[in-house]
Short mmCIF file of C-alpha atoms in Angstrom, two decimals:
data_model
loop_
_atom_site.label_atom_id
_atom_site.label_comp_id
_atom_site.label_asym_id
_atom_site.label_seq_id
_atom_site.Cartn_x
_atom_site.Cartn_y
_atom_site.Cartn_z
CA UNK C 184 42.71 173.87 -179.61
CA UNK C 185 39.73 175.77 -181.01
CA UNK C 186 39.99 178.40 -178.40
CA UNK C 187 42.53 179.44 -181.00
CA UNK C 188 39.75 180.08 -183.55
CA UNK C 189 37.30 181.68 -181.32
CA UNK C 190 39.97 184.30 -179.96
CA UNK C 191 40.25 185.54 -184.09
CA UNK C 192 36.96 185.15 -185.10
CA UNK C 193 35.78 187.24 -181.79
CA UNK C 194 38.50 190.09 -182.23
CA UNK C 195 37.87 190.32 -185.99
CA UNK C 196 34.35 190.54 -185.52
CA UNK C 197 34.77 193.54 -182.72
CA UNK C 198 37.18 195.48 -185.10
CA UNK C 199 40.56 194.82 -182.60
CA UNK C 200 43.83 194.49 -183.82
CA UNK C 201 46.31 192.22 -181.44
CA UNK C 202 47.68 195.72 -180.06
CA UNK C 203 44.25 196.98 -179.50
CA UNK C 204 42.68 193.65 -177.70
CA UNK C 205 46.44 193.90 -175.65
CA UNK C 206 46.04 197.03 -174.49
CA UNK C 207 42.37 196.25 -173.20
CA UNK C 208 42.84 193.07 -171.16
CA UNK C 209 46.83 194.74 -170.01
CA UNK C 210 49.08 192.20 -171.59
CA UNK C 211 51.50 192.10 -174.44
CA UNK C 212 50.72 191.67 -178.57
CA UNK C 213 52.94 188.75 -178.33
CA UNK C 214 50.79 187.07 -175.62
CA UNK C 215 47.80 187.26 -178.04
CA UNK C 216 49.60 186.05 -180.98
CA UNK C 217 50.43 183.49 -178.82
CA UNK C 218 46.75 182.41 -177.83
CA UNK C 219 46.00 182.99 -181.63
CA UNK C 220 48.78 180.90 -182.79
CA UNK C 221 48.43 177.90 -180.21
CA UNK C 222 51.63 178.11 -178.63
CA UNK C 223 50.29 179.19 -175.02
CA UNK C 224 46.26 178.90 -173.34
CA UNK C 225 45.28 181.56 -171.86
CA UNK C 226 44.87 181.48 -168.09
CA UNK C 227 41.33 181.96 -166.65
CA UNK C 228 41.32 185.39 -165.38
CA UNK C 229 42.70 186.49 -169.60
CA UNK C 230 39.78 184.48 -170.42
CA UNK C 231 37.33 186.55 -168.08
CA UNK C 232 38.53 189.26 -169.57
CA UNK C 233 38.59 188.73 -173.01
CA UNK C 234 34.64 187.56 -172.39
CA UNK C 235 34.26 190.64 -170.62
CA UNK C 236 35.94 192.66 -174.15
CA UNK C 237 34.05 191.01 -176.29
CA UNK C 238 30.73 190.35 -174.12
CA UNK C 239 29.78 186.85 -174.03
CA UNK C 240 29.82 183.95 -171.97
CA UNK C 241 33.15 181.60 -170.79
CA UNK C 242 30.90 178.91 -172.02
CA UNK C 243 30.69 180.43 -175.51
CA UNK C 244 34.65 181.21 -176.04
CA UNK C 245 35.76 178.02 -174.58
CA UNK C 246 32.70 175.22 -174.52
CA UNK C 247 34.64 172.87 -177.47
CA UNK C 248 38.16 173.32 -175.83
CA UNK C 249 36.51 171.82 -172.40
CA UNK C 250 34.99 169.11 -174.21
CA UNK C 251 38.33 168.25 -176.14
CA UNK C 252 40.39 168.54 -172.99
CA UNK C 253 38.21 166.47 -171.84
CA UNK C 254 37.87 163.31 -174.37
CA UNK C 255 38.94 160.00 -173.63
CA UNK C 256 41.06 159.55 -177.06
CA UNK C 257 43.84 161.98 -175.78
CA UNK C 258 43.74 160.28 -172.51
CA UNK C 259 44.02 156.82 -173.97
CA UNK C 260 46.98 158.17 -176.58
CA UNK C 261 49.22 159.08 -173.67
CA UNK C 262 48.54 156.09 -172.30
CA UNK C 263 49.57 154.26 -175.37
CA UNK C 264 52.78 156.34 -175.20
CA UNK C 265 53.65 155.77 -171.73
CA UNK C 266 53.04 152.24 -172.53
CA UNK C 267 55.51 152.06 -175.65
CA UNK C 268 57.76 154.00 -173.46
CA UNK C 269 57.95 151.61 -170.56
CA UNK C 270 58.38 148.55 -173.22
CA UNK C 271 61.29 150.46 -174.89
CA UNK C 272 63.05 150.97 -171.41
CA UNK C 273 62.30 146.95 -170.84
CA UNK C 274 63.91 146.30 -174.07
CA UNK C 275 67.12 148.02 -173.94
CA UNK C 276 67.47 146.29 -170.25
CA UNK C 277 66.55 143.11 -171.76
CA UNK C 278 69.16 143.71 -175.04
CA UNK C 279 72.01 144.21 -171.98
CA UNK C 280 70.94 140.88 -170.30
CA UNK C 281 70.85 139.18 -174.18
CA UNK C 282 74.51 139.69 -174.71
CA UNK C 283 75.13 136.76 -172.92
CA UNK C 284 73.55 134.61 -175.56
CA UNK C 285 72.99 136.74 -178.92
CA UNK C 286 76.30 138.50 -180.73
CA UNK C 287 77.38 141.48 -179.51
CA UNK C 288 76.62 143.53 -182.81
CA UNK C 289 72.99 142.12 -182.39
CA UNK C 290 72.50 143.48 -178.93
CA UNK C 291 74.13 146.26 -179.45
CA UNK C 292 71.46 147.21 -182.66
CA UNK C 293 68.67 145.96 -180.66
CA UNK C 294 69.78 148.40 -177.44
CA UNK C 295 70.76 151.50 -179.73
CA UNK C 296 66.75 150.99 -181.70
CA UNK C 297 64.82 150.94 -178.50
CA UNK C 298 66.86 153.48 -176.29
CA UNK C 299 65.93 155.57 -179.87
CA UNK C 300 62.67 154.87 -180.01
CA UNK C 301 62.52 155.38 -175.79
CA UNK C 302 63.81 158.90 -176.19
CA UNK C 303 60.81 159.31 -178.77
CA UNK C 304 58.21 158.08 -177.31
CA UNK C 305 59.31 159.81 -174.06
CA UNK C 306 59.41 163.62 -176.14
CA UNK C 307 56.25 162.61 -177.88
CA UNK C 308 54.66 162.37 -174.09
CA UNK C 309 56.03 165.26 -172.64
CA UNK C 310 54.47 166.97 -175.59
CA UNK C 311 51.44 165.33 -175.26
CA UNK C 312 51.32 166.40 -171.66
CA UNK C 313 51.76 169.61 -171.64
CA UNK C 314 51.35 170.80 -167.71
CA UNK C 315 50.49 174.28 -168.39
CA UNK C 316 47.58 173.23 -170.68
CA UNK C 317 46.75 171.35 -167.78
CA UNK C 318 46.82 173.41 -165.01
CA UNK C 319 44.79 175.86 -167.35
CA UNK C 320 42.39 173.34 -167.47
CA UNK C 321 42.11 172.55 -164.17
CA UNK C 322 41.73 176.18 -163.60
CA UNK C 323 38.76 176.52 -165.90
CA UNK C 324 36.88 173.32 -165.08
CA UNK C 325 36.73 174.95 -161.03
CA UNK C 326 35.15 178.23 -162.25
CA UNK C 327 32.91 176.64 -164.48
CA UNK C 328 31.76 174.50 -161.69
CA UNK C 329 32.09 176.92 -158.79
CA UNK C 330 32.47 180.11 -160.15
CA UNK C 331 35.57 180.88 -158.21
CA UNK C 332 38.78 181.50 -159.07
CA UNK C 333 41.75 179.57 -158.05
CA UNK C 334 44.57 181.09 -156.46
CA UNK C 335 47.75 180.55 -158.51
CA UNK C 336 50.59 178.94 -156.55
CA UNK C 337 53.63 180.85 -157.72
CA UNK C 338 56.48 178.15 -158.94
CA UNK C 339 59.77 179.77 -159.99
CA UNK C 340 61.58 178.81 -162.83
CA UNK C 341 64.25 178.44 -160.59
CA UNK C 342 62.17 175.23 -158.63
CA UNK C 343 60.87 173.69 -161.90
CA UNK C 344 64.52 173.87 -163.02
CA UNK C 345 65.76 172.28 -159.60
CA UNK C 346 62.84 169.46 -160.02
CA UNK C 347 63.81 168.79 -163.59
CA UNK C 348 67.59 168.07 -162.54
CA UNK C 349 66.58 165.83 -159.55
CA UNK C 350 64.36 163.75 -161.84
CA UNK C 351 67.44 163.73 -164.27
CA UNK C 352 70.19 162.44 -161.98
CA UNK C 353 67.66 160.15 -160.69
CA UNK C 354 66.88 158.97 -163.67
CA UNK C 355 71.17 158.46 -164.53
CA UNK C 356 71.45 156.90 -161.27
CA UNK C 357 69.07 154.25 -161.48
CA UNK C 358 70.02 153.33 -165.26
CA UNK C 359 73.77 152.82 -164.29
CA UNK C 360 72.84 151.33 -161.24
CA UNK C 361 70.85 148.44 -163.07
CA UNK C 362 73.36 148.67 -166.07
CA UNK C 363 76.12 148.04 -163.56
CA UNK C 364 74.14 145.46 -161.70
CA UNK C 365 73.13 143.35 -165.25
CA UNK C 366 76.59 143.86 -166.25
CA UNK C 367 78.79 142.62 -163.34
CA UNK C 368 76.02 140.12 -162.30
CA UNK C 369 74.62 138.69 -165.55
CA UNK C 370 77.36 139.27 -167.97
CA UNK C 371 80.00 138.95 -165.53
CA UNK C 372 81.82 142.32 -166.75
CA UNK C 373 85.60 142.74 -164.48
CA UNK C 374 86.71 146.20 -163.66
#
């Protein structure tokens, strides 16, 4: 992100340190290094402030950010992703359903590489997708359109963690479901 540059380049050249420029817009050193290092965006009312600090336009500390968040290339990676990730879910169905014909060390090598490859395509898109940098964005775009603010909807870790464990035992469920079903169906497994 080159907000990341602008954020340095504007505190060096106003004389801040991180504990200075914290103490001025009311949040902690580690937030800045944070927005400095990459690891976290700032949301839009930091970035009001910090224009307000350093007395320039949101256009000006963020115009090159909005236009990366905004090209096509990242938008047609994740799509690449998601498409590898859906053909490496196909294949490991489809190395179940070839044990029928193939030997059972083959399908077993061919299910192992693309449940691997799955899981990595599957991290490399949560990465690539990173909600918070989205919501952030979404946040920004309405101002710069509007010039409103929009309201935050407080989610608790606690619901986030609640909707990550629903996807997950969905997710379990419908994989042993359609492992059982190839299994006892195609393969004709006996319990």
């Amino acid at each position: 992100m080159f907000v990341t540059k602008q954020l340095i380049h504007f505190r060096k050249l106003n004389g801040l340190t991180q504990d200075d420029l914290a103490n001025k817009i009311h949040v902690s050193r580690q937030t800045i290094s944070h927005w400095e290092t990459g690891k976290n965006y700032p949301d839009i009312q930091s970035l009001l402030l910090l224009c307000d600090v350093y007395d320039i336009s949101l256009d000006d500390l963020i115009h090159d950010d909005v236009k990366a968040l905004k090209s096509k290339s990242t938008l047609k990676q994740t799509r690449w992703v998601l498409a590898g990730s859906i053909i490496c879910i196909v294949i490991t169905y489809l190395s179940l359903i070839s044990m029928k014909w193939f030997p059972f060390l083959f399908s077993v090598m061919l299910l192992s590489i693309s449940s691997t490859l799955g899981v990595v395509f599957l991290i490399i898109l949560i990465t690539k997708t990173n909600f918070l940098q989205l919501h952030t964005y979404q946040e920004i775009s309405h101002y710069i359109k509007t010039g409103k603010i929009i309201s935050k909807r407080k989610i608790s870790k606690r619901h986030n963690l609640m909707l990550a464990i629903l996807g997950a035992l969905t997710g379990l469920a419908i994989g042993l479901l359609l492992t059982l079903l190839i299994g006892v169906y195609w393969l004709h497994w006996s319990f």
